[in-house]
Each structure stands twice: as C-alpha cells, then as structure tokens.
Coordinates of C-alpha atoms in Angstrom, one line a residue:
Chain A
M1 CA 11.7 20.3 22.3
S2 CA 9.1 22.7 23.5
A3 CA 7.6 20.1 25.6
L4 CA 10.6 19.9 27.8
A5 CA 10.5 23.6 28.5
H6 CA 7.0 23.1 29.9
G7 CA 8.1 20.2 32.0
M8 CA 8.5 22.1 35.1
R9 CA 8.8 20.4 38.4
M10 CA 5.5 20.0 40.1
D11 CA 5.4 19.9 43.9
A12 CA 4.0 16.8 45.3
A13 CA 1.7 18.8 47.6
L14 CA 0.3 20.9 44.7
P15 CA -3.3 21.4 45.6
A16 CA -5.8 20.0 43.1
D17 CA -7.9 23.1 43.1
V18 CA -5.2 25.2 41.5
P19 CA -7.1 26.8 38.5
A20 CA -6.3 24.8 35.4
M21 CA -4.0 26.7 33.1
E22 CA -5.9 27.4 29.8
N23 CA -3.1 26.6 27.5
S24 CA -4.0 26.4 23.8
Q25 CA -0.7 24.5 23.3
A26 CA -1.6 21.6 25.6
L27 CA -3.0 18.3 24.4
M28 CA -4.5 16.9 27.5
Q29 CA -5.3 18.2 30.9
A30 CA -6.3 16.4 34.1
D31 CA -7.8 18.4 37.0
G32 CA -8.1 16.9 40.5
L33 CA -8.6 13.4 39.1
C34 CA -9.7 10.8 41.7
R35 CA -10.8 7.2 41.4
L36 CA -10.5 5.1 44.6
F37 CA -11.3 1.5 45.3
G38 CA -10.3 1.8 48.9
P39 CA -8.2 4.1 51.1
E40 CA -5.1 4.9 49.0
Q41 CA -6.1 2.2 46.4
G42 CA -6.5 3.8 43.0
C43 CA -5.5 7.3 42.2
Q44 CA -6.4 10.7 43.8
D45 CA -5.5 14.4 43.4
I46 CA -4.0 13.9 40.0
S47 CA -3.5 17.1 38.0
F48 CA -1.1 17.6 35.1
T49 CA -0.9 18.9 31.6
L50 CA 0.4 17.0 28.6
Y51 CA 1.9 18.7 25.6
P52 CA 2.1 17.5 22.0
G53 CA 5.1 15.4 21.2
E54 CA 5.8 14.7 24.9
V55 CA 6.4 11.3 26.4
L56 CA 5.2 11.3 30.0
G57 CA 6.3 8.4 32.2
L58 CA 4.3 7.1 35.1
V59 CA 6.5 5.2 37.5
G60 CA 5.8 3.7 40.9
E61 CA 5.5 0.3 42.7
S62 CA 2.8 -2.3 42.0
G63 CA -0.5 -1.1 43.4
S64 CA 0.4 2.6 43.4
G65 CA -2.4 3.4 41.0
K66 CA -0.6 3.8 37.7
S67 CA -2.9 1.6 35.7
T68 CA -6.0 3.0 37.3
L69 CA -4.8 6.5 36.4
L70 CA -4.1 5.3 32.8
S71 CA -7.6 3.8 32.5
T72 CA -9.1 7.0 33.8
L73 CA -7.1 9.1 31.4
S74 CA -7.9 6.9 28.4
G75 CA -11.7 7.1 28.8
R76 CA -12.1 3.5 30.1
L77 CA -12.8 4.2 33.7
P78 CA -14.9 7.1 34.9
P79 CA -13.3 9.1 37.8
D80 CA -15.1 9.6 41.1
R81 CA -14.1 13.3 41.0
G82 CA -12.2 15.6 38.7
R83 CA -12.1 15.7 34.9
V84 CA -9.9 14.9 32.0
R85 CA -9.9 17.2 29.0
Y86 CA -8.5 16.5 25.6
R87 CA -7.9 19.1 22.8
D88 CA -9.4 17.9 19.6
G89 CA -8.3 20.4 17.0
A90 CA -9.5 23.8 18.3
D91 CA -12.1 22.6 20.9
W92 CA -11.5 20.9 24.2
V93 CA -13.4 17.7 24.9
D94 CA -14.4 16.9 28.5
L95 CA -13.9 13.2 28.3
Y96 CA -16.6 12.0 30.7
A97 CA -19.1 14.8 30.0
T98 CA -19.2 14.0 26.4
G99 CA -21.0 10.9 25.0
E100 CA -19.7 7.4 24.9
G101 CA -19.8 7.5 21.1
R102 CA -17.3 10.5 21.0
R103 CA -15.1 8.8 23.6
R104 CA -14.9 5.6 21.6
A105 CA -14.3 7.5 18.4
L106 CA -11.3 9.3 20.0
L107 CA -10.0 6.0 21.4
R108 CA -9.9 4.4 17.9
T109 CA -8.8 7.4 15.8
Q110 CA -6.7 10.0 17.7
W111 CA -5.6 7.7 20.5
G112 CA -4.0 4.3 20.8
F113 CA -3.8 1.9 23.7
V114 CA -0.9 -0.6 23.9
E115 CA -1.7 -3.2 26.5
Q116 CA 0.9 -5.0 28.6
N117 CA -0.4 -8.3 27.4
P118 CA -0.8 -8.2 23.6
R119 CA -3.6 -10.8 23.9
D120 CA -5.7 -8.1 25.5
G121 CA -5.1 -5.6 22.7
L122 CA -5.2 -7.9 19.7
R123 CA -8.0 -9.8 18.1
M124 CA -6.4 -13.2 18.4
P125 CA -8.6 -15.3 16.0
V126 CA -8.2 -13.0 13.0
S127 CA -5.2 -12.4 10.8
A128 CA -2.5 -9.8 11.4
G129 CA -3.7 -7.9 8.4
A130 CA -7.3 -7.7 9.8
N131 CA -5.9 -6.7 13.2
I132 CA -4.1 -3.7 11.5
G133 CA -7.1 -2.9 9.3
E134 CA -9.7 -3.0 12.0
R135 CA -9.4 0.7 13.0
L136 CA -9.5 1.8 9.4
M137 CA -12.6 -0.3 8.8
A138 CA -14.2 1.2 11.9
Q139 CA -13.6 4.5 10.4
G140 CA -15.3 3.5 7.2
A141 CA -12.5 2.2 4.9
R142 CA -14.3 -0.2 2.5
H143 CA -11.6 -0.9 0.0
Y144 CA -9.9 -4.3 0.5
G145 CA -6.9 -3.6 -1.6
R146 CA -6.1 -0.3 0.2
L147 CA -6.6 -1.9 3.6
R148 CA -4.2 -4.6 2.6
Q149 CA -1.6 -2.1 1.4
S150 CA -1.7 -0.2 4.7
A151 CA -1.4 -3.4 6.6
L152 CA 1.7 -4.3 4.6
D153 CA 3.2 -0.8 5.1
W154 CA 2.7 -1.1 8.9
L155 CA 4.1 -4.6 9.1
R156 CA 7.2 -3.2 7.5
H157 CA 7.3 -0.2 9.9
V158 CA 7.3 -2.5 12.9
E159 CA 9.7 -5.0 11.3
I160 CA 7.5 -8.0 10.9
D161 CA 8.0 -10.1 7.8
I162 CA 5.2 -9.1 5.4
S163 CA 4.7 -12.7 4.4
R164 CA 3.1 -13.1 7.9
I165 CA 0.2 -10.8 7.0
D166 CA -2.3 -13.6 6.8
D167 CA -1.2 -15.5 9.9
T168 CA -3.1 -15.1 13.1
P169 CA -1.3 -13.5 16.1
N170 CA -1.5 -16.9 17.8
A171 CA 1.4 -18.0 15.5
F172 CA 3.5 -15.0 16.5
S173 CA 6.2 -14.8 19.2
G174 CA 5.5 -12.5 22.2
G175 CA 7.7 -9.7 20.8
M176 CA 6.0 -9.9 17.4
Q177 CA 2.6 -9.8 19.0
Q178 CA 3.6 -6.6 20.9
R179 CA 4.9 -5.1 17.6
L180 CA 1.7 -6.0 15.9
Q181 CA -0.3 -4.4 18.7
I182 CA 1.8 -1.2 18.2
A183 CA 1.1 -1.3 14.4
R184 CA -2.6 -1.9 15.0
N185 CA -2.7 1.2 17.2
L186 CA -0.7 3.5 15.0
V187 CA -2.4 2.8 11.7
S188 CA -5.0 5.5 12.3
G189 CA -2.3 8.1 12.8
P190 CA -3.1 8.8 16.5
R191 CA -1.7 11.9 18.3
L192 CA -1.7 10.3 21.8
V193 CA -0.8 6.7 22.7
F194 CA -1.3 5.2 26.1
M195 CA 1.1 2.3 27.0
D196 CA 0.7 0.0 30.0
E197 CA 4.1 -1.7 30.6
P198 CA 4.6 -2.2 26.8
T199 CA 7.8 -4.2 27.4
G200 CA 6.7 -6.1 30.5
G201 CA 7.0 -9.9 30.2
L202 CA 9.4 -9.8 27.3
D203 CA 13.0 -10.9 27.5
V204 CA 15.8 -8.3 27.6
S205 CA 16.9 -8.5 23.9
V206 CA 13.3 -8.3 22.7
Q207 CA 12.6 -5.4 25.1
A208 CA 15.5 -3.5 23.7
R209 CA 14.2 -4.0 20.2
I210 CA 10.7 -2.8 21.1
L211 CA 12.1 0.2 22.9
D212 CA 14.2 1.1 19.9
L213 CA 11.2 0.8 17.7
L214 CA 9.0 2.9 20.0
R215 CA 11.6 5.6 20.3
K216 CA 11.9 5.8 16.5
L217 CA 8.1 5.9 15.9
V218 CA 7.6 8.5 18.6
R219 CA 10.1 10.7 16.9
E220 CA 9.0 10.1 13.4
L221 CA 5.3 10.5 14.1
D222 CA 5.6 13.2 16.7
L223 CA 3.5 11.2 19.1
S224 CA 2.5 12.1 22.6
V225 CA 2.8 9.1 24.9
I226 CA 1.6 8.4 28.4
L227 CA 3.7 5.4 29.5
V228 CA 3.2 3.3 32.6
T229 CA 6.2 1.4 33.7
H230 CA 7.8 0.1 36.9
D231 CA 11.1 -0.1 35.0
L232 CA 13.2 3.0 35.5
A233 CA 15.5 2.1 32.7
V234 CA 12.6 2.1 30.3
A235 CA 11.5 5.4 31.7
R236 CA 14.9 7.0 31.3
L237 CA 15.1 5.7 27.7
L238 CA 11.6 6.9 26.5
A239 CA 10.2 9.5 28.8
D240 CA 10.8 13.3 28.7
R241 CA 9.0 13.8 31.9
L242 CA 8.2 11.6 34.9
M243 CA 5.5 11.4 37.5
V244 CA 6.3 9.2 40.5
M245 CA 3.3 7.6 42.1
R246 CA 3.0 6.1 45.5
R247 CA -0.1 5.0 47.4
S248 CA -2.5 6.6 44.9
R249 CA -0.8 10.0 44.8
I250 CA 1.8 11.7 42.7
V251 CA 4.7 12.2 45.1
E252 CA 7.1 13.8 42.6
A253 CA 7.1 15.1 39.1
G254 CA 9.6 16.7 36.8
L255 CA 12.0 16.1 34.0
T256 CA 13.2 12.5 33.7
D257 CA 16.9 13.2 34.1
Q258 CA 16.2 15.6 37.0
I259 CA 14.2 13.0 38.9
L260 CA 16.5 10.1 38.3
D261 CA 19.7 12.0 38.9
D262 CA 18.5 14.2 41.8
P263 CA 15.4 12.7 43.4
Q264 CA 13.9 14.8 46.2
H265 CA 11.1 12.7 47.7
P266 CA 12.3 9.9 50.0
Y267 CA 10.3 7.4 48.1
T268 CA 11.8 8.4 44.8
Q269 CA 15.2 8.3 46.4
L270 CA 14.5 4.7 47.5
L271 CA 13.2 3.8 44.0
V272 CA 16.2 5.2 42.2
S273 CA 18.7 3.7 44.6
S274 CA 17.1 0.3 44.3
I275 CA 18.0 0.0 40.6
L276 CA 20.4 -2.9 40.1
R277 CA 23.7 -1.6 38.8
V278 CA 25.7 -4.3 37.0
Chain B
M1 CA -56.7 -6.3 6.4
N2 CA -55.7 -7.2 2.9
A3 CA -56.7 -9.1 -0.2
A4 CA -54.9 -12.3 0.7
R5 CA -56.2 -12.4 4.3
A6 CA -59.8 -11.1 3.6
G7 CA -61.1 -13.9 1.3
K8 CA -61.7 -17.6 1.5
A9 CA -59.6 -19.6 3.9
P10 CA -61.8 -22.6 4.7
R11 CA -60.4 -23.3 8.2
S12 CA -60.3 -26.9 9.0
G13 CA -62.0 -26.2 12.3
K14 CA -60.7 -29.4 13.8
M15 CA -59.0 -28.1 16.9
L16 CA -57.6 -30.3 19.6
P17 CA -59.7 -29.8 22.7
G18 CA -58.0 -28.6 25.9
Y19 CA -55.7 -26.1 24.1
N20 CA -55.9 -22.4 23.8
F21 CA -56.1 -21.2 20.2
A22 CA -52.6 -21.6 18.6
Y23 CA -51.2 -23.3 21.8
L24 CA -49.8 -20.3 23.6
D25 CA -51.9 -18.5 26.2
E26 CA -53.3 -15.1 25.3
E27 CA -51.0 -13.2 27.7
S28 CA -47.9 -14.7 26.2
K29 CA -49.2 -13.9 22.7
R30 CA -49.8 -10.3 23.7
M31 CA -46.3 -10.1 25.2
I32 CA -44.8 -11.4 21.9
R33 CA -47.0 -9.1 19.8
R34 CA -45.8 -6.1 21.9
G35 CA -42.2 -7.1 21.2
L36 CA -43.1 -7.5 17.5
L37 CA -44.6 -4.0 17.4
K38 CA -41.3 -2.6 18.8
A39 CA -39.3 -4.6 16.3
V40 CA -41.3 -3.3 13.4
A41 CA -40.9 0.3 14.7
I42 CA -37.1 -0.1 14.8
P43 CA -36.2 -2.2 11.8
G44 CA -33.4 -4.6 12.3
F45 CA -33.1 -3.9 16.1
Q46 CA -33.2 -7.0 18.4
I47 CA -36.0 -6.9 21.0
P48 CA -35.7 -9.3 24.0
F49 CA -38.8 -11.2 24.8
G50 CA -39.9 -13.8 27.4
G51 CA -39.5 -17.0 25.3
R52 CA -41.9 -19.8 26.3
E53 CA -41.3 -23.5 26.4
M54 CA -42.6 -25.0 23.3
P55 CA -43.3 -28.7 22.7
L56 CA -40.2 -29.1 20.5
P57 CA -36.5 -28.7 21.2
Y58 CA -34.5 -25.4 20.8
G59 CA -33.0 -25.3 17.3
W60 CA -36.2 -26.8 15.7
G61 CA -38.0 -23.5 15.3
T62 CA -39.2 -22.5 18.8
G63 CA -38.8 -18.8 18.0
G64 CA -40.6 -19.0 14.7
I65 CA -43.5 -21.1 16.2
Q66 CA -44.0 -18.5 19.0
V67 CA -44.1 -15.7 16.5
T68 CA -46.5 -17.6 14.3
A69 CA -48.7 -18.5 17.3
S70 CA -48.9 -14.9 18.4
I71 CA -50.0 -13.4 15.0
I72 CA -52.1 -16.2 13.6
T73 CA -55.9 -15.8 13.3
P74 CA -58.5 -18.4 12.4
E75 CA -58.7 -16.9 8.9
D76 CA -55.0 -17.3 8.1
V77 CA -53.6 -19.8 5.7
L78 CA -50.2 -21.2 6.8
K79 CA -47.3 -22.4 4.7
V80 CA -44.3 -23.9 6.4
I81 CA -41.0 -24.6 4.6
D82 CA -37.7 -26.1 5.7
Q83 CA -34.8 -25.8 3.3
G84 CA -37.4 -24.5 0.8
A85 CA -39.4 -27.7 0.9
D86 CA -42.9 -28.2 2.2
D87 CA -42.5 -31.9 2.7
T88 CA -39.6 -32.2 5.1
T89 CA -40.1 -33.5 8.6
N90 CA -39.8 -30.2 10.4
A91 CA -42.1 -28.4 8.0
V92 CA -44.7 -31.1 8.1
S93 CA -44.6 -31.3 11.9
I94 CA -45.0 -27.5 12.4
R95 CA -47.8 -27.3 9.8
Q96 CA -49.7 -30.2 11.5
F97 CA -49.1 -28.6 14.9
F98 CA -50.9 -25.5 13.9
E99 CA -53.6 -27.4 12.1
R100 CA -54.3 -29.2 15.3
V101 CA -53.9 -26.5 17.9
A102 CA -55.4 -23.6 15.9
G103 CA -57.6 -25.5 13.4
I104 CA -56.3 -23.2 10.6
A105 CA -56.0 -24.1 6.9
S106 CA -52.6 -24.8 5.5
T107 CA -51.2 -24.7 2.0
T108 CA -48.0 -25.4 0.1
R109 CA -48.7 -22.7 -2.4
T110 CA -46.7 -19.5 -1.8
R111 CA -49.4 -17.3 -3.4
E112 CA -52.2 -18.7 -1.3
A113 CA -50.5 -18.4 2.1
T114 CA -51.0 -15.4 4.4
I115 CA -48.2 -16.5 6.8
I116 CA -45.1 -18.4 5.7
Q117 CA -42.9 -19.8 8.4
T118 CA -39.5 -20.6 7.1
R119 CA -36.1 -21.9 7.9
H120 CA -33.3 -21.3 5.4
R121 CA -35.2 -19.9 2.5
I122 CA -37.4 -17.2 1.1
P123 CA -39.7 -18.6 -1.6
E124 CA -38.8 -18.0 -5.2
T125 CA -42.3 -16.8 -6.0
P126 CA -42.3 -13.1 -5.3
L127 CA -44.1 -12.2 -2.1
A128 CA -47.1 -9.9 -2.1
S129 CA -48.2 -7.1 0.1
G130 CA -50.1 -8.5 3.1
Q131 CA -48.1 -11.7 3.4
I132 CA -46.0 -12.3 6.5
M133 CA -42.8 -14.2 6.5
V134 CA -41.8 -15.7 9.9
F135 CA -38.1 -16.7 10.2
Q136 CA -36.7 -19.3 12.6
V137 CA -33.5 -17.7 13.8
P138 CA -30.7 -19.7 15.5
I139 CA -28.3 -16.9 16.4
P140 CA -29.7 -13.4 16.1
E141 CA -26.6 -11.4 16.8
P142 CA -24.5 -10.8 13.6
L143 CA -21.5 -9.6 15.6
R144 CA -21.5 -12.6 17.9
F145 CA -18.8 -14.6 16.1
I146 CA -16.2 -11.9 16.4
E147 CA -17.4 -10.2 19.7
P148 CA -18.4 -12.7 22.3
S149 CA -19.6 -10.1 24.9
E150 CA -23.3 -9.3 24.9
T151 CA -22.9 -5.9 26.6
E152 CA -20.2 -5.0 24.0
T153 CA -22.3 -6.0 21.0
A154 CA -25.3 -4.0 22.4
T155 CA -23.0 -1.0 22.8
L156 CA -21.7 -1.5 19.2
H157 CA -25.3 -1.5 17.9
A158 CA -26.2 1.5 20.0
L159 CA -23.3 3.5 18.6
G160 CA -23.6 2.1 15.1
D161 CA -20.0 1.0 15.4
Y162 CA -19.9 -1.8 12.8
G163 CA -16.2 -1.9 11.8
I164 CA -15.8 -5.4 13.1
M165 CA -18.4 -6.8 10.8
H166 CA -16.0 -5.9 7.9
V167 CA -13.2 -7.5 9.8
K168 CA -15.1 -10.8 9.3
L169 CA -15.6 -10.2 5.6
Y170 CA -11.9 -9.2 5.3
E171 CA -10.9 -12.5 6.9
D172 CA -13.1 -14.3 4.3
I173 CA -11.2 -12.7 1.4
V174 CA -7.9 -13.5 3.1
R175 CA -8.8 -17.1 3.4
H176 CA -10.9 -17.8 0.3
G177 CA -10.0 -15.0 -2.1
H178 CA -13.6 -13.8 -2.1
I179 CA -16.3 -13.2 0.5
A180 CA -17.2 -16.8 1.2
T181 CA -19.9 -16.2 3.8
C182 CA -22.8 -17.9 1.9
Y183 CA -25.5 -17.9 4.6
A184 CA -26.4 -15.5 7.4
Y185 CA -24.8 -12.8 5.3
P186 CA -24.9 -9.6 7.3
V187 CA -27.1 -6.8 6.0
E188 CA -27.6 -3.1 7.0
V189 CA -31.2 -2.3 7.5
N190 CA -32.7 1.1 6.7
G191 CA -29.3 2.7 6.9
R192 CA -28.9 2.0 10.6
Y193 CA -28.8 -1.5 12.2
V194 CA -26.7 -4.4 11.0
M195 CA -28.8 -7.5 11.1
D196 CA -28.3 -11.2 10.6
P197 CA -30.9 -12.4 8.1
S198 CA -30.6 -15.8 9.8
P199 CA -29.7 -18.9 7.9
I200 CA -31.0 -17.9 4.5
P201 CA -28.5 -18.3 1.7
R202 CA -26.8 -15.2 0.4
F203 CA -28.8 -15.9 -2.7
D204 CA -32.0 -14.8 -0.9
N205 CA -30.5 -11.5 0.5
P206 CA -31.7 -9.4 -2.5
K207 CA -35.3 -10.6 -1.8
L208 CA -35.2 -8.8 1.5
H209 CA -34.6 -5.4 -0.1
M210 CA -37.9 -3.4 -0.4
S211 CA -40.0 -6.5 0.0
P212 CA -43.7 -5.8 0.0
A213 CA -44.2 -8.5 2.7
L214 CA -43.7 -8.1 6.4
M215 CA -40.7 -10.1 7.7
L216 CA -40.6 -11.2 11.3
F217 CA -37.7 -13.0 12.9
G218 CA -37.9 -15.1 16.1
A219 CA -35.0 -16.6 18.0
G220 CA -36.3 -19.0 20.6
R221 CA -33.2 -20.0 22.4
E222 CA -31.7 -16.5 22.5
K223 CA -35.2 -15.0 23.1
R224 CA -34.9 -12.2 20.6
L225 CA -37.3 -10.7 18.0
Y226 CA -36.6 -8.5 15.1
A227 CA -38.4 -7.4 12.0
L228 CA -38.3 -5.8 8.6
P229 CA -41.4 -3.8 7.8
P230 CA -42.5 -3.8 4.2
H231 CA -40.5 -1.7 1.7
T232 CA -37.4 -1.4 3.9
A233 CA -34.0 -0.8 2.4
V234 CA -31.7 -3.8 3.1
V235 CA -28.1 -3.6 1.9
S236 CA -25.7 -6.5 2.0
L237 CA -22.3 -5.4 3.4
D238 CA -19.3 -5.6 1.1
F239 CA -16.0 -4.0 0.0
E240 CA -15.7 -1.6 -2.8
D241 CA -13.3 -3.9 -4.7
H242 CA -15.2 -7.0 -3.6
P243 CA -18.8 -6.1 -4.1
F244 CA -21.7 -8.3 -2.9
A245 CA -22.7 -10.9 -5.4
I246 CA -25.0 -13.9 -5.3
Q247 CA -24.0 -17.3 -6.5
R248 CA -25.7 -18.2 -9.8
P249 CA -26.4 -21.9 -10.3
E250 CA -24.2 -23.6 -12.8
A251 CA -26.8 -26.0 -13.9
A252 CA -30.6 -26.1 -14.5
C253 CA -33.1 -27.8 -12.2
A254 CA -33.5 -31.5 -13.3
I255 CA -37.2 -31.4 -12.7
C256 CA -38.4 -28.0 -13.9
G257 CA -35.4 -26.7 -15.8
S258 CA -35.2 -23.5 -13.9
T259 CA -31.9 -21.6 -14.1
E260 CA -33.1 -18.8 -11.9
S261 CA -33.8 -20.6 -8.6
Y262 CA -31.7 -21.8 -5.7
L263 CA -30.7 -25.4 -6.4
D264 CA -29.9 -28.3 -4.1
E265 CA -27.1 -30.6 -5.2
L266 CA -28.0 -34.3 -5.0
I267 CA -25.5 -37.1 -5.3
V268 CA -27.5 -39.9 -7.0
D269 CA -25.1 -42.8 -7.3
D270 CA -21.9 -44.3 -5.9
A271 CA -19.9 -42.8 -8.8
G272 CA -20.6 -39.3 -7.7
A273 CA -23.1 -38.4 -10.4
R274 CA -25.0 -35.2 -9.5
R275 CA -28.4 -33.8 -10.1
Y276 CA -29.6 -30.3 -9.2
V277 CA -33.1 -29.7 -8.2
C278 CA -34.9 -26.5 -6.9
S279 CA -34.8 -26.2 -3.2
D280 CA -38.2 -24.5 -3.4
T281 CA -40.5 -27.5 -4.0
D282 CA -43.7 -25.4 -4.6
Y283 CA -42.0 -23.2 -7.2
C284 CA -40.6 -26.3 -8.9
Q285 CA -43.9 -28.1 -8.9
R286 CA -45.7 -25.1 -10.4
R287 CA -43.1 -24.8 -13.1
A288 CA -43.1 -28.5 -13.9
E289 CA -46.9 -28.5 -14.1
A290 CA -46.9 -25.5 -16.4
R291 CA -44.3 -27.3 -18.6
G292 CA -46.4 -30.4 -18.6
E293 CA -49.5 -28.5 -19.7
A294 CA -47.6 -26.7 -22.4
R295 CA -46.3 -30.0 -23.6
G296 CA -49.8 -31.5 -23.4
E297 CA -51.3 -28.8 -25.5
A298 CA -48.5 -29.1 -28.0
S299 CA -49.0 -32.8 -28.6

C-alpha cells in the first residue's frame, strides 16, 4: 500500500513550523494545530499528513487530547492556532477559512463521523431506514423508493436483518446501533471517516464483529480513517500508522507494527508494556 | 391603499375609554410593524419580536392579536375565524375585543373584510389583492419536531440545509404508507426558506401559492413573526414517488352541497351516523342562500 511507504517515523520534537509538504497525493494535512483548554489540556503542535486509503490511529491515555484533536480535524472545533487542509478533488480546502456551509457539506458527503456512543450519532426517534437515508436526503435525494433501496443495501452491508428497517434504533442492541451508525455514515460514499472509540463500551465478541466489519469496509471502499482509541489491540488490528499522544502533544509517530514492537519514547514503552497478555 | 380598504367601512366608533386604539401602545405596535416589514422582505424567514402580554392566554391567539393590533386602522373591516367558523368562542371573543378597543367594524363575509385573522383555515372564497390574512401560529419552527436545538435550526435555515424535513416525511410514509402530515405541512417559500404554514390543513396549502393577499404569521408564545408577500411561490415538500396531494372530501356538505370545500365531520347520534358540513361557515351560508334563492325563483 502506497500509504505505508509514506508512513515514515516522525520525531516527537518535530517543530510545527516545518514548511508543509505540498503533496498532491495527500488527502488531509494538519499544520501546527493547537487547541488548548488549559496547560497541556487539549492538543498542541500537531502536524501530520494523511494519505488516501490510510488508517491512522490516535492512541494515548484519557485526557491526552485525542478527542479534542479529532474534533478539530473534523471541522467541529476551531483551533486556536494552525490549520487543517483537506483535498477536495483538485483543490485544497482550508477547513476553518472556508464557510460553515462548505464545512458541513464536507462532513455529510465526503466525511463520516462514528461516535463512541451511537446515541450521539444516530437520530434515535426515527427509523433505521430514515437514519441511513438522512445524508442522501440532505444531498437532495427525493425518491422514496430509491432511498429505501439504498437503506436495504446498507443494512445488508453491515449485517443487520433487513426486516428491521422500520424499527427505531431504540429497539436495537448496542452492537447493532453501532453498525447502524457506520451504515448511516458510509451511505454517502465518504473518502474519510473519523472514529472516536468505535468499539468502546461493547462486549468483546461484539467488538470483534465490529472490527471485522470495519476492516472489510475499509478495504472494500478504500477509506481513509482517523481512529481514536485507547485500546492498542484495536489499533494493531485496524491502523496502518499510529500517533501516540500524551499531555496534548504527539510523543511518537510511525508505522503501527514499528511502534508497538519497538517503542522509542518512554511513555510509549510504558503503554505497550501495560497491555494485558493472557 | 386599495379598493377594499378605501371605501365604506362604517366604523362602530364605540371604543372603550381608557385604552389606546387597538389595545397595544403605539411603541409596541411600531416595533411589531418593523418586524413585519423585515418578514415581508425575507419571505418565510422567522423574525423575533418582543411579544407583549395580551389579555388572553398563550395558545389562544396572542401572536395573531398582536399582529392585527399593529396593522389595523380605523377604516379596516375585521373578520375572525376559528376552524373556519365565525361563530366559535375564540373567533367571537377576538372580534368583540377589537370592536371594543379599536371601535372598528367587523364582518363575517370574506369579501368585505380587509383583515382576516384566522386559526386553522384559509377561507374558501378566493382572497383578493389588498386583503391581509393574519395567522395565529402555535409553533413557528418547522424543523422543531426533529431538531430540538434552536441554534441548530437557525443554522440549518441559514445554510438552507433542509434534509431533515424530508426525514420527517420519510417517517410518515414508513408508518402510514403515505405522507400523513395533514396539518402544518411544511412548504418551501420563494425557493429559499422552509416554513411552517401553521395549523392550516394540508388542504389549504395550495391557496398559499401565488396568493394575491398578504399573509402575516404571528407566534405569541415563541415570539416570532413571518410573512408571505402577495404573489409568492409556495411549494409543499414531497417525494418524487409520493407527490404532494390534498385530501378530497368523500362526501358533500349537508347544508350547501359543496364537494369542493373542506368539510368537518359531525357524529350526530349514538349509532355513529355522520354528517359532513363545510368548516368555512361564511362560504357555506352564501352557497346555501344562493341555492335557496335559486329554488325560490324556480318555484
């Protein structure tokens, strides 16, 4: 995979003012991103480049700034400093310099956002079919029959019984809700999906099923993913490349196998050695 | 100003002493008129205004009364309907209120009125240029039932991001097999804003489109104004394979025989026998009179 070739090891102390590499291949680029709520609370000095088809994992302990960074990258939380750029076809969009309309349009067409808690990402009072169809309707789809057909297709994709199409997510189990949320995000054919602990709060067997599904979809659809997790097993399974965060900064970045098998930074070493081995 | 407003109008002149003309003070009326001017300038867009306490409870037409009080002149002729009827409690009370605090003339005839304050209906008799409809609106925000956040709905309006309105219609088809929203049916105004036409039946939606009359909407509890200027395009939202359609009555009016008007269903005995009568009492009465005259001439 070409993405792996680019996944070079970044030094933790890499200064943020290194001129951004103008790479026509890249999908997203963050330069000196900074959003702080207090000293070392939030994220700062974040620079990286994401390539098409690449799964980038963000790992680190609670409060290290992973979710803040994810919100900033996904257009939901303006940074104090720095910028995020996204390549939309031939032109680069500066996320926070462009209008809110463009940002929202990106978020519901070319991007997806899978929340940790499916209740945050789903519209709970409306049926599964309407949840899946919402993005299409927002894009102007006005044909009920076709909306329903794509809802059925996506339910099949995420392995939910199609007879549940008219049930509300309230009647679904946690794992089904999470799969429905994934379907709802992928229906618009996004290129980039943000995931915040997509398997957090699910039991181990359901987790395994969702991870399987995600791996399959990522491969089939050639998705880029930015994945936040504190679970290194999930990171190893899904991510091509990892960034380890601690106290609002990236302390180590590189290929997943490299980082997990040969951690350099003391914190990463601690993190890797603390995995329970059964 | 226009034919209907210029002529006649014998004002009753009997105004209660101690009140300003039309109850509200002049500053409040100016504030509401400024809001109405903005509303007319941006068709379908909701304008906030400083709603005043009125001598009746929220939900009884406080928004409509404030709008009427702000635009009414001594020469105006007022008609008030509730569920299409001139003789229901709410309609009678509001009409008498303005007779007493503004000393204006009132009527039940749609053609003679210059201002028609309404809840639930648009009269069957076609409106004319120069007439003003005032709607009493309970919930002005069409996106409210699916999106509870006010800041979010305001953003959705600003960006013209109306996908979730169709989510509601989609749910209707899922549950009922057709779009079952039969009142407060959402419309797109002038190709831009989605608007709640308030509690009028879907049957009346086509009357909004290119109406020669000015339509003003006032929500007292939510403190919002919006408007449709005359000759504004109003399109009811729908799906390509489930197009918007109005319900056609299955029966004829028991009094005037109309098959064109919106009918109320009355249960008339313990066995469940039904009668249908026009909800627009003025329209029904005119038709019944015309039929009576025709019959009289024939005999």
